[in-house]
Amino acid sequence: MTLDKAEIATRLAGAGYVADSELGTALVLMDLLKRPLLLEGEAGVGKTEVAKALSAVHEAPLIRLQCYEGLDASSALYEWNYQRQLLAIKTHERDGLAAEAVEAQIFSEDYLLERPLLAAIRSKTPSVLLIDEIDRADEEFEAFLLEILSDWQVSVPELGTIKAVTIPRVILTSNGTRELSDALRRRCLYHYVDYPDEARETRILQARLPDIDTSLAIEIARMVAMIRKEDLSKVPGVAETVDWAAALVGLGVKHLADQPEVIHETLLCLLKTRSDQASMTREVTDRLLGKVA
């Protein structure tokens, strides 16, 4: 079922994700053209959350492949259950079964362990396949991935070609730690996910924390926007903003300027390195708080 932009934005919001207009268009086109969507942006801007929310929107299983340096095809596609195979070999040796018959049995579906890519194309209902941080994988794996995303089938030497039962909705994310190949970019639709502006971050807080007072949500979004402009080694992401807001709500804060000491001490929810915490002195916090009200 292909949803229009308004429908998908409403349903994403219902799943706790407040999308901007461009992302709504990208998700509509992804369904329309049956193409993977590459989301690029800084860590913490909510790229992974898009896949989770999309899974909820379509009531589809979310299958996640976390990429890392050295990830190979077998780890992403399938593996054989070697322990069960060894036990079966010993059992059949005692029973005197011929070697060819043993081999045929232990390299069958019963001993196949699905990994994310195989599980996604064999899912009975179309899944959402999240290929997270593709920029961390090697270029060789990227090339392997292209073949699957083009043909929707894989080859298992012992079983032959396995064609997709359903075509998953594919979300790839990249933090931009290395340049992706032109071939992969051509295969995908592309959307850059930036930090939300104050208005959207306010709506995100209201979606994630239904009990938060609107004025407090606005003040938090404004404060975080200013903190992100400071000279930090790790800029706080959306998840950190939500954590900080939850902490302030839990501590009974109504307005940031009313409790500057609490605000300064709870910045540990946003600042995750020693140098960033050291640079955010009480004077800096007070200066920023003066601009929030």
mmCIF file with all atom_site columns, N, CA, C and O in Angstrom, residues 121-142:
data_model
loop_
_atom_site.group_PDB
_atom_site.id
_atom_site.type_symbol
_atom_site.label_atom_id
_atom_site.label_alt_id
_atom_site.label_comp_id
_atom_site.label_asym_id
_atom_site.label_entity_id
_atom_site.label_seq_id
_atom_site.pdbx_PDB_ins_code
_atom_site.Cartn_x
_atom_site.Cartn_y
_atom_site.Cartn_z
_atom_site.occupancy
_atom_site.B_iso_or_equiv
_atom_site.pdbx_formal_charge
_atom_site.auth_seq_id
_atom_site.auth_comp_id
_atom_site.auth_asym_id
_atom_site.auth_atom_id
_atom_site.pdbx_PDB_model_num
ATOM 1  N N  . ILE A 1 121 ? 14.489 -11.007 2.538  1.00 0.00 ? 121 ILE A N  1
ATOM 2  C CA . ILE A 1 121 ? 13.883 -11.373 1.253  1.00 0.00 ? 121 ILE A CA 1
ATOM 3  C C  . ILE A 1 121 ? 13.022 -12.625 1.362  1.00 0.00 ? 121 ILE A C  1
ATOM 4  O O  . ILE A 1 121 ? 12.257 -12.935 0.458  1.00 0.00 ? 121 ILE A O  1
ATOM 5  N N  . ARG A 1 122 ? 13.150 -13.362 2.469  1.00 0.00 ? 122 ARG A N  1
ATOM 6  C CA . ARG A 1 122 ? 12.290 -14.542 2.649  1.00 0.00 ? 122 ARG A CA 1
ATOM 7  C C  . ARG A 1 122 ? 11.133 -14.278 3.604  1.00 0.00 ? 122 ARG A C  1
ATOM 8  O O  . ARG A 1 122 ? 10.359 -15.180 3.905  1.00 0.00 ? 122 ARG A O  1
ATOM 9  N N  . SER A 1 123 ? 11.029 -13.052 4.064  1.00 0.00 ? 123 SER A N  1
ATOM 10 C CA . SER A 1 123 ? 9.912  -12.706 4.954  1.00 0.00 ? 123 SER A CA 1
ATOM 11 C C  . SER A 1 123 ? 8.588  -12.858 4.196  1.00 0.00 ? 123 SER A C  1
ATOM 12 O O  . SER A 1 123 ? 8.467  -12.413 3.051  1.00 0.00 ? 123 SER A O  1
ATOM 13 N N  . LYS A 1 124 ? 7.600  -13.465 4.844  1.00 0.00 ? 124 LYS A N  1
ATOM 14 C CA . LYS A 1 124 ? 6.312  -13.687 4.175  1.00 0.00 ? 124 LYS A CA 1
ATOM 15 C C  . LYS A 1 124 ? 5.561  -12.384 3.948  1.00 0.00 ? 124 LYS A C  1
ATOM 16 O O  . LYS A 1 124 ? 4.770  -12.264 3.006  1.00 0.00 ? 124 LYS A O  1
ATOM 17 N N  . THR A 1 125 ? 5.784  -11.413 4.819  1.00 0.00 ? 125 THR A N  1
ATOM 18 C CA . THR A 1 125 ? 5.210  -10.083 4.613  1.00 0.00 ? 125 THR A CA 1
ATOM 19 C C  . THR A 1 125 ? 6.353  -9.113  4.376  1.00 0.00 ? 125 THR A C  1
ATOM 20 O O  . THR A 1 125 ? 7.433  -9.272  4.957  1.00 0.00 ? 125 THR A O  1
ATOM 21 N N  . PRO A 1 126 ? 6.170  -8.115  3.523  1.00 0.00 ? 126 PRO A N  1
ATOM 22 C CA . PRO A 1 126 ? 7.275  -7.185  3.230  1.00 0.00 ? 126 PRO A CA 1
ATOM 23 C C  . PRO A 1 126 ? 7.805  -6.547  4.511  1.00 0.00 ? 126 PRO A C  1
ATOM 24 O O  . PRO A 1 126 ? 7.042  -5.973  5.292  1.00 0.00 ? 126 PRO A O  1
ATOM 25 N N  . SER A 1 127 ? 9.087  -6.671  4.715  1.00 0.00 ? 127 SER A N  1
ATOM 26 C CA . SER A 1 127 ? 9.711  -6.147  5.932  1.00 0.00 ? 127 SER A CA 1
ATOM 27 C C  . SER A 1 127 ? 10.331 -4.775  5.654  1.00 0.00 ? 127 SER A C  1
ATOM 28 O O  . SER A 1 127 ? 10.390 -4.313  4.513  1.00 0.00 ? 127 SER A O  1
ATOM 29 N N  . VAL A 1 128 ? 10.753 -4.125  6.732  1.00 0.00 ? 128 VAL A N  1
ATOM 30 C CA . VAL A 1 128 ? 11.605 -2.944  6.604  1.00 0.00 ? 128 VAL A CA 1
ATOM 31 C C  . VAL A 1 128 ? 13.021 -3.403  6.925  1.00 0.00 ? 128 VAL A C  1
ATOM 32 O O  . VAL A 1 128 ? 13.288 -3.866  8.037  1.00 0.00 ? 128 VAL A O  1
ATOM 33 N N  . LEU A 1 129 ? 13.907 -3.320  5.944  1.00 0.00 ? 129 LEU A N  1
ATOM 34 C CA . LEU A 1 129 ? 15.297 -3.746  6.128  1.00 0.00 ? 129 LEU A CA 1
ATOM 35 C C  . LEU A 1 129 ? 16.150 -2.512  6.391  1.00 0.00 ? 129 LEU A C  1
ATOM 36 O O  . LEU A 1 129 ? 16.294 -1.654  5.526  1.00 0.00 ? 129 LEU A O  1
ATOM 37 N N  . LEU A 1 130 ? 16.687 -2.438  7.595  1.00 0.00 ? 130 LEU A N  1
ATOM 38 C CA . LEU A 1 130 ? 17.565 -1.330  7.971  1.00 0.00 ? 130 LEU A CA 1
ATOM 39 C C  . LEU A 1 130 ? 19.016 -1.779  7.833  1.00 0.00 ? 130 LEU A C  1
ATOM 40 O O  . LEU A 1 130 ? 19.459 -2.684  8.547  1.00 0.00 ? 130 LEU A O  1
ATOM 41 N N  . ILE A 1 131 ? 19.730 -1.175  6.892  1.00 0.00 ? 131 ILE A N  1
ATOM 42 C CA . ILE A 1 131 ? 21.162 -1.440  6.729  1.00 0.00 ? 131 ILE A CA 1
ATOM 43 C C  . ILE A 1 131 ? 21.871 -0.244  7.345  1.00 0.00 ? 131 ILE A C  1
ATOM 44 O O  . ILE A 1 131 ? 22.022 0.805   6.717  1.00 0.00 ? 131 ILE A O  1
ATOM 45 N N  . ASP A 1 132 ? 22.250 -0.419  8.609  1.00 0.00 ? 132 ASP A N  1
ATOM 46 C CA . ASP A 1 132 ? 22.665 0.714   9.429  1.00 0.00 ? 132 ASP A CA 1
ATOM 47 C C  . ASP A 1 132 ? 24.167 0.965   9.313  1.00 0.00 ? 132 ASP A C  1
ATOM 48 O O  . ASP A 1 132 ? 24.971 0.033   9.438  1.00 0.00 ? 132 ASP A O  1
ATOM 49 N N  . GLU A 1 133 ? 24.512 2.226   9.091  1.00 0.00 ? 133 GLU A N  1
ATOM 50 C CA . GLU A 1 133 ? 25.913 2.675   9.023  1.00 0.00 ? 133 GLU A CA 1
ATOM 51 C C  . GLU A 1 133 ? 26.693 1.914   7.944  1.00 0.00 ? 133 GLU A C  1
ATOM 52 O O  . GLU A 1 133 ? 27.734 1.320   8.210  1.00 0.00 ? 133 GLU A O  1
ATOM 53 N N  . ILE A 1 134 ? 26.165 1.958   6.731  1.00 0.00 ? 134 ILE A N  1
ATOM 54 C CA . ILE A 1 134 ? 26.804 1.279   5.600  1.00 0.00 ? 134 ILE A CA 1
ATOM 55 C C  . ILE A 1 134 ? 28.216 1.822   5.357  1.00 0.00 ? 134 ILE A C  1
ATOM 56 O O  . ILE A 1 134 ? 29.079 1.122   4.830  1.00 0.00 ? 134 ILE A O  1
ATOM 57 N N  . ASP A 1 135 ? 28.471 3.058   5.785  1.00 0.00 ? 135 ASP A N  1
ATOM 58 C CA . ASP A 1 135 ? 29.800 3.640   5.593  1.00 0.00 ? 135 ASP A CA 1
ATOM 59 C C  . ASP A 1 135 ? 30.860 2.959   6.447  1.00 0.00 ? 135 ASP A C  1
ATOM 60 O O  . ASP A 1 135 ? 32.048 3.146   6.226  1.00 0.00 ? 135 ASP A O  1
ATOM 61 N N  . ARG A 1 136 ? 30.436 2.168   7.441  1.00 0.00 ? 136 ARG A N  1
ATOM 62 C CA . ARG A 1 136 ? 31.414 1.438   8.257  1.00 0.00 ? 136 ARG A CA 1
ATOM 63 C C  . ARG A 1 136 ? 31.862 0.131   7.585  1.00 0.00 ? 136 ARG A C  1
ATOM 64 O O  . ARG A 1 136 ? 32.878 -0.442  7.949  1.00 0.00 ? 136 ARG A O  1
ATOM 65 N N  . ALA A 1 137 ? 31.068 -0.361  6.634  1.00 0.00 ? 137 ALA A N  1
ATOM 66 C CA . ALA A 1 137 ? 31.428 -1.606  5.942  1.00 0.00 ? 137 ALA A CA 1
ATOM 67 C C  . ALA A 1 137 ? 32.480 -1.327  4.877  1.00 0.00 ? 137 ALA A C  1
ATOM 68 O O  . ALA A 1 137 ? 32.686 -0.193  4.451  1.00 0.00 ? 137 ALA A O  1
ATOM 69 N N  . ASP A 1 138 ? 33.164 -2.390  4.452  1.00 0.00 ? 138 ASP A N  1
ATOM 70 C CA . ASP A 1 138 ? 34.186 -2.249  3.412  1.00 0.00 ? 138 ASP A CA 1
ATOM 71 C C  . ASP A 1 138 ? 33.530 -2.067  2.048  1.00 0.00 ? 138 ASP A C  1
ATOM 72 O O  . ASP A 1 138 ? 32.369 -2.414  1.840  1.00 0.00 ? 138 ASP A O  1
ATOM 73 N N  . GLU A 1 139 ? 34.312 -1.559  1.105  1.00 0.00 ? 139 GLU A N  1
ATOM 74 C CA . GLU A 1 139 ? 33.779 -1.340  -0.239 1.00 0.00 ? 139 GLU A CA 1
ATOM 75 C C  . GLU A 1 139 ? 33.375 -2.647  -0.903 1.00 0.00 ? 139 GLU A C  1
ATOM 76 O O  . GLU A 1 139 ? 32.437 -2.683  -1.715 1.00 0.00 ? 139 GLU A O  1
ATOM 77 N N  . GLU A 1 140 ? 34.069 -3.750  -0.569 1.00 0.00 ? 140 GLU A N  1
ATOM 78 C CA . GLU A 1 140 ? 33.726 -5.045  -1.149 1.00 0.00 ? 140 GLU A CA 1
ATOM 79 C C  . GLU A 1 140 ? 32.311 -5.462  -0.738 1.00 0.00 ? 140 GLU A C  1
ATOM 80 O O  . GLU A 1 140 ? 31.538 -5.996  -1.550 1.00 0.00 ? 140 GLU A O  1
ATOM 81 N N  . PHE A 1 141 ? 31.973 -5.203  0.503  1.00 0.00 ? 141 PHE A N  1
ATOM 82 C CA . PHE A 1 141 ? 30.627 -5.558  0.957  1.00 0.00 ? 141 PHE A CA 1
ATOM 83 C C  . PHE A 1 141 ? 29.589 -4.672  0.283  1.00 0.00 ? 141 PHE A C  1
ATOM 84 O O  . PHE A 1 141 ? 28.500 -5.122  -0.057 1.00 0.00 ? 141 PHE A O  1
ATOM 85 N N  . GLU A 1 142 ? 29.946 -3.433  0.086  1.00 0.00 ? 142 GLU A N  1
ATOM 86 C CA . GLU A 1 142 ? 29.040 -2.506  -0.593 1.00 0.00 ? 142 GLU A CA 1
ATOM 87 C C  . GLU A 1 142 ? 28.708 -3.028  -1.991 1.00 0.00 ? 142 GLU A C  1
ATOM 88 O O  . GLU A 1 142 ? 27.546 -2.988  -2.427 1.00 0.00 ? 142 GLU A O  1
#
